[in-house]
């Protein structure tokens, strides 16, 4: 069998696709807590909502907010919307807020959102507790909410 | 089905998500074969694929020959889809595919075969991700591009 560059490209493409796809299948929809460094100078700073200064800040839930970033060309955003709105419906004090990432790029950059859907779980004060990129399962959302509410 | 019959627009705009996945599988096969054929034959195959992408991008993913095959041969053998999907994301993906195949054709036409093969390889990665994992690579790159440029 003659090894041509085309064959090498073919094998590389298959390996890349399967590797990336498998990684995504494992990591998608899992909530991760980002370490936010608090400035040492003001250890008891007043918590500021990540939505502070935007019109969405008033839509936050009393106990927690499921903040979803979506875009037009995003199939899993639909499933995520369904899951999050279902959770917001059954859990009191929790609201689902969906933001079109494409039209709020400053917020997207400030919060370090690189994919849609990305779900941020905010506590009652609007601080980020945890986040998930990719469509999360209902159970994962419920579990993340528990930590958001207990962290208060 | 009583709930969905009350919203005809949702019925009309939604597509079976397995359709684009089937299309991606055929696309991946065509691109893979193109990589192992000599440059002349590869050019013809990639040109044909570019036409398919162009149809999907301009007339919609339901209008491609692949979609017709899916509707007539595959879908009747499958259970009804658990949910319908927006056709906009796969249509955008066809546009991305078209861009890659056009670059590949430029490579083949100008004798820079390696450029052609790498472009075909990248399109193949996207098609495989779609076919195997129902994952739309172009759709994710869209936000990253917007973030970087706008």
Coordinates of C-alpha atoms in Angstrom, one line a residue:
Chain A
X1 CA 0.0 0.0 0.0
X2 CA 1.4 3.4 -1.1
X3 CA 1.2 6.1 1.6
X4 CA 0.2 9.3 -0.2
X5 CA -0.3 12.7 1.4
X6 CA -4.0 12.4 0.8
X7 CA -4.1 9.2 2.8
X8 CA -2.1 10.9 5.6
X9 CA -4.6 13.8 5.6
X10 CA -7.5 11.3 5.6
X11 CA -6.2 9.4 8.7
X12 CA -5.3 12.7 10.5
X13 CA -8.9 14.0 9.9
X14 CA -10.5 10.8 11.2
X15 CA -8.3 10.7 14.3
X16 CA -8.9 14.4 14.9
X17 CA -12.7 14.1 14.5
X18 CA -13.1 11.0 16.7
X19 CA -10.8 12.4 19.4
X20 CA -12.4 15.8 19.5
X21 CA -15.9 14.3 19.4
X22 CA -15.2 11.9 22.2
X23 CA -13.7 14.6 24.3
X24 CA -16.8 16.8 23.7
X25 CA -19.2 13.9 24.4
X26 CA -17.5 13.6 27.9
X27 CA -17.2 17.3 28.7
X28 CA -20.4 18.7 27.3
X29 CA -23.0 19.9 29.7
X30 CA -20.8 19.4 32.8
X31 CA -20.8 22.1 35.3
X32 CA -17.4 23.5 36.3
X33 CA -16.7 26.1 39.0
X34 CA -14.4 28.8 37.9
X35 CA -12.0 30.2 40.5
X36 CA -12.7 33.9 40.7
X37 CA -9.9 35.7 42.4
X38 CA -11.2 38.3 44.9
X39 CA -9.0 41.3 45.4
X40 CA -7.1 41.0 48.7
X41 CA -7.5 44.7 49.5
X42 CA -11.3 44.4 49.9
X43 CA -12.1 41.0 51.3
X44 CA -15.6 41.9 52.3
X45 CA -16.6 43.5 49.0
X46 CA -20.3 43.7 48.1
X47 CA -21.1 41.0 45.7
X48 CA -21.8 42.4 42.2
X49 CA -24.1 40.7 39.7
X50 CA -22.4 39.5 36.5
X51 CA -25.4 41.2 34.8
X52 CA -24.8 44.5 36.6
X53 CA -25.5 47.4 34.3
X54 CA -27.5 45.4 31.8
X55 CA -31.3 45.2 31.3
X56 CA -31.2 41.6 32.2
X57 CA -30.2 42.3 35.8
X58 CA -33.8 42.9 36.7
X59 CA -34.9 39.5 35.3
X60 CA -32.7 37.6 37.8
X61 CA -34.3 35.1 40.1
X62 CA -34.6 35.7 43.8
X63 CA -32.6 32.6 44.8
X64 CA -30.8 31.7 41.6
X65 CA -30.7 32.4 37.9
X66 CA -30.0 30.1 35.0
X67 CA -28.3 32.4 32.5
X68 CA -28.1 30.9 29.0
X69 CA -26.1 32.2 26.1
X70 CA -27.5 31.2 22.8
X71 CA -27.0 31.9 19.1
X72 CA -29.0 31.5 16.0
X73 CA -26.9 28.6 14.5
X74 CA -27.1 26.4 17.5
X75 CA -29.1 23.2 17.6
X76 CA -28.3 22.2 21.2
X77 CA -29.5 25.6 22.4
X78 CA -33.0 24.5 21.9
X79 CA -32.7 21.5 24.1
X80 CA -30.9 23.6 26.7
X81 CA -33.7 26.2 26.6
X82 CA -36.3 23.5 27.3
X83 CA -34.4 21.9 30.2
X84 CA -33.6 25.3 31.9
X85 CA -37.1 26.6 31.5
X86 CA -38.5 23.4 32.9
X87 CA -36.2 23.6 35.9
X88 CA -37.1 27.3 36.4
X89 CA -40.8 26.4 36.4
X90 CA -40.6 23.8 39.1
X91 CA -38.0 25.4 41.4
X92 CA -39.4 28.4 43.2
X93 CA -37.2 31.6 43.2
X94 CA -35.3 30.4 40.1
X95 CA -35.5 32.1 36.8
X96 CA -34.2 31.3 33.3
X97 CA -32.7 34.2 31.4
X98 CA -31.6 33.6 27.8
X99 CA -29.3 36.0 26.0
X100 CA -28.4 36.1 22.3
X101 CA -24.6 35.9 22.4
X102 CA -24.2 37.5 19.0
X103 CA -25.9 40.7 20.1
X104 CA -24.2 41.0 23.5
X105 CA -20.6 40.5 22.6
X106 CA -19.2 42.8 25.3
X107 CA -20.9 40.6 27.9
X108 CA -19.8 37.5 26.1
X109 CA -16.2 38.6 26.2
X110 CA -16.4 39.9 29.8
X111 CA -17.8 36.6 31.0
X112 CA -15.4 34.5 28.9
X113 CA -18.2 32.7 27.0
X114 CA -16.7 30.9 23.9
X115 CA -19.5 28.5 22.9
X116 CA -23.2 28.3 22.7
X117 CA -25.0 27.1 24.6
X118 CA -23.2 28.1 27.8
X119 CA -25.2 28.1 31.0
X120 CA -24.1 30.2 34.0
X121 CA -25.7 29.5 37.3
X122 CA -25.9 32.7 39.3
X123 CA -26.7 32.9 43.0
X124 CA -29.3 35.2 44.6
X125 CA -27.0 38.2 44.3
X126 CA -26.1 37.5 40.6
X127 CA -22.6 36.1 41.2
X128 CA -21.5 33.2 39.1
X129 CA -21.5 30.0 41.0
X130 CA -20.7 27.5 38.2
X131 CA -21.1 27.1 34.5
X132 CA -21.5 24.5 31.8
X133 CA -20.7 24.6 28.1
X134 CA -22.9 22.4 25.9
X135 CA -26.3 21.1 26.7
X136 CA -26.6 20.1 30.3
X137 CA -28.9 17.4 31.6
X138 CA -31.8 18.3 33.9
X139 CA -30.2 16.4 36.8
X140 CA -26.9 18.3 36.3
X141 CA -28.8 21.6 36.4
X142 CA -30.7 20.6 39.6
X143 CA -27.4 19.6 41.3
X144 CA -25.7 22.8 40.3
X145 CA -28.7 24.8 41.6
X146 CA -28.4 23.1 45.0
X147 CA -24.8 24.4 45.3
X148 CA -25.9 27.9 44.2
X149 CA -28.6 28.1 46.8
X150 CA -26.5 26.6 49.6
X151 CA -23.6 28.9 48.8
X152 CA -25.5 31.9 50.1
Chain B
X1 CA -49.5 14.8 18.6
X2 CA -52.3 17.1 19.7
X3 CA -49.9 19.7 21.1
X4 CA -47.9 20.1 18.0
X5 CA -50.9 20.2 15.6
X6 CA -51.9 23.5 17.2
X7 CA -48.7 25.2 16.1
X8 CA -48.4 24.7 12.3
X9 CA -45.3 27.0 12.0
X10 CA -43.2 24.8 14.3
X11 CA -44.3 21.8 12.2
X12 CA -43.4 23.5 8.9
X13 CA -40.0 24.9 9.9
X14 CA -38.7 21.9 11.9
X15 CA -36.7 19.2 10.2
X16 CA -35.7 15.7 11.3
X17 CA -32.3 16.1 12.9
X18 CA -31.2 12.8 11.4
X19 CA -31.5 14.2 7.9
X20 CA -28.5 16.5 8.2
X21 CA -26.6 13.7 10.0
X22 CA -27.3 11.4 7.0
X23 CA -26.2 14.2 4.7
X24 CA -23.0 14.6 6.7
X25 CA -22.3 10.8 6.5
X26 CA -22.5 10.9 2.7
X27 CA -20.4 14.0 2.5
X28 CA -17.7 12.5 4.7
X29 CA -17.6 9.4 2.4
X30 CA -17.2 11.6 -0.7
X31 CA -14.5 13.7 0.9
X32 CA -12.6 10.6 2.2
X33 CA -12.6 9.1 -1.3
X34 CA -11.5 12.4 -2.8
X35 CA -8.4 12.2 -0.5
X36 CA -7.2 8.9 -1.8
X37 CA -7.9 9.5 -5.5
X38 CA -5.4 11.2 -7.9
X39 CA -5.6 15.0 -8.1
X40 CA -7.7 15.0 -11.4
X41 CA -10.4 12.6 -10.1
X42 CA -10.3 14.3 -6.7
X43 CA -11.0 17.7 -8.3
X44 CA -14.1 16.3 -10.0
X45 CA -15.4 14.8 -6.8
X46 CA -14.7 17.9 -4.7
X47 CA -16.4 20.0 -7.4
X48 CA -19.5 17.8 -7.2
X49 CA -19.5 18.1 -3.4
X50 CA -19.1 21.9 -3.7
X51 CA -22.3 21.9 -5.9
X52 CA -24.1 19.9 -3.2
X53 CA -23.0 22.3 -0.5
X54 CA -24.1 25.3 -2.7
X55 CA -27.6 23.8 -3.0
X56 CA -27.8 23.2 0.7
X57 CA -26.5 26.7 1.5
X58 CA -28.7 28.6 -1.0
X59 CA -31.9 26.5 -1.3
X60 CA -31.9 24.9 2.1
X61 CA -30.8 21.6 3.5
X62 CA -34.2 20.0 2.6
X63 CA -33.5 20.6 -1.1
X64 CA -30.3 18.6 -1.5
X65 CA -30.2 15.2 -3.3
X66 CA -29.1 13.8 0.1
X67 CA -32.2 15.1 1.7
X68 CA -34.3 13.5 -1.0
X69 CA -32.5 10.2 -0.5
X70 CA -33.1 10.5 3.3
X71 CA -36.8 11.2 2.8
X72 CA -37.4 8.4 0.3
X73 CA -35.1 5.6 1.5
X74 CA -34.0 6.2 5.1
X75 CA -36.7 8.0 7.0
X76 CA -39.5 5.5 6.2
X77 CA -37.4 2.9 7.9
X78 CA -36.8 4.9 11.1
X79 CA -39.0 5.7 14.0
X80 CA -40.5 9.2 14.0
X81 CA -38.0 11.7 15.4
X82 CA -38.3 12.5 19.1
X83 CA -38.1 16.2 18.3
X84 CA -37.7 18.4 15.2
X85 CA -34.8 20.8 14.7
X86 CA -34.3 24.3 13.3
X87 CA -32.9 24.0 9.7
X88 CA -30.8 27.2 10.1
X89 CA -27.7 25.6 11.8
X90 CA -27.2 22.8 9.3
X91 CA -27.8 25.3 6.5
X92 CA -25.0 27.5 7.9
X93 CA -22.8 24.4 8.1
X94 CA -23.3 23.8 4.4
X95 CA -22.1 27.3 3.8
X96 CA -18.9 26.6 5.8
X97 CA -18.5 23.3 3.8
X98 CA -18.8 25.3 0.6
X99 CA -16.1 27.7 1.7
X100 CA -13.7 24.8 2.4
X101 CA -14.4 23.0 -0.9
X102 CA -13.9 26.2 -2.8
X103 CA -10.5 26.7 -1.2
X104 CA -9.7 23.0 -2.0
X105 CA -10.7 23.5 -5.7
X106 CA -8.5 26.6 -5.9
X107 CA -5.6 24.5 -4.5
X108 CA -6.2 21.7 -7.0
X109 CA -6.6 24.1 -9.9
X110 CA -3.4 26.0 -9.1
X111 CA -1.4 22.8 -8.6
X112 CA -1.0 23.4 -4.8
X113 CA -2.4 19.9 -4.2
X114 CA -1.5 19.9 -0.5
X115 CA -3.7 23.0 0.1
X116 CA -6.5 21.2 -1.6
X117 CA -6.0 18.1 0.5
X118 CA -5.8 20.0 3.8
X119 CA -9.0 22.0 3.0
X120 CA -10.8 18.7 2.1
X121 CA -9.4 17.2 5.3
X122 CA -10.8 20.1 7.4
X123 CA -14.2 19.7 5.7
X124 CA -14.0 16.0 6.4
X125 CA -13.4 16.6 10.2
X126 CA -16.5 18.8 10.3
X127 CA -18.5 16.3 8.3
X128 CA -17.4 13.4 10.5
X129 CA -18.2 15.3 13.7
X130 CA -21.7 16.0 12.4
X131 CA -22.2 12.4 11.1
X132 CA -20.9 10.6 14.2
X133 CA -21.6 13.0 17.1
X134 CA -24.4 15.2 15.6
X135 CA -22.0 18.1 16.4
X136 CA -22.0 21.2 14.3
X137 CA -18.4 22.6 14.2
X138 CA -19.2 25.6 11.9
X139 CA -21.9 26.7 14.3
X140 CA -19.5 27.0 17.2
X141 CA -16.8 28.7 15.1
X142 CA -19.5 31.3 14.2
X143 CA -19.6 32.8 17.7
X144 CA -15.8 32.7 18.0
X145 CA -15.5 34.6 14.7
X146 CA -18.1 37.1 15.9
X147 CA -16.2 37.5 19.2
X148 CA -13.0 38.1 17.4
X149 CA -14.1 40.4 14.7
X150 CA -17.2 42.3 15.7

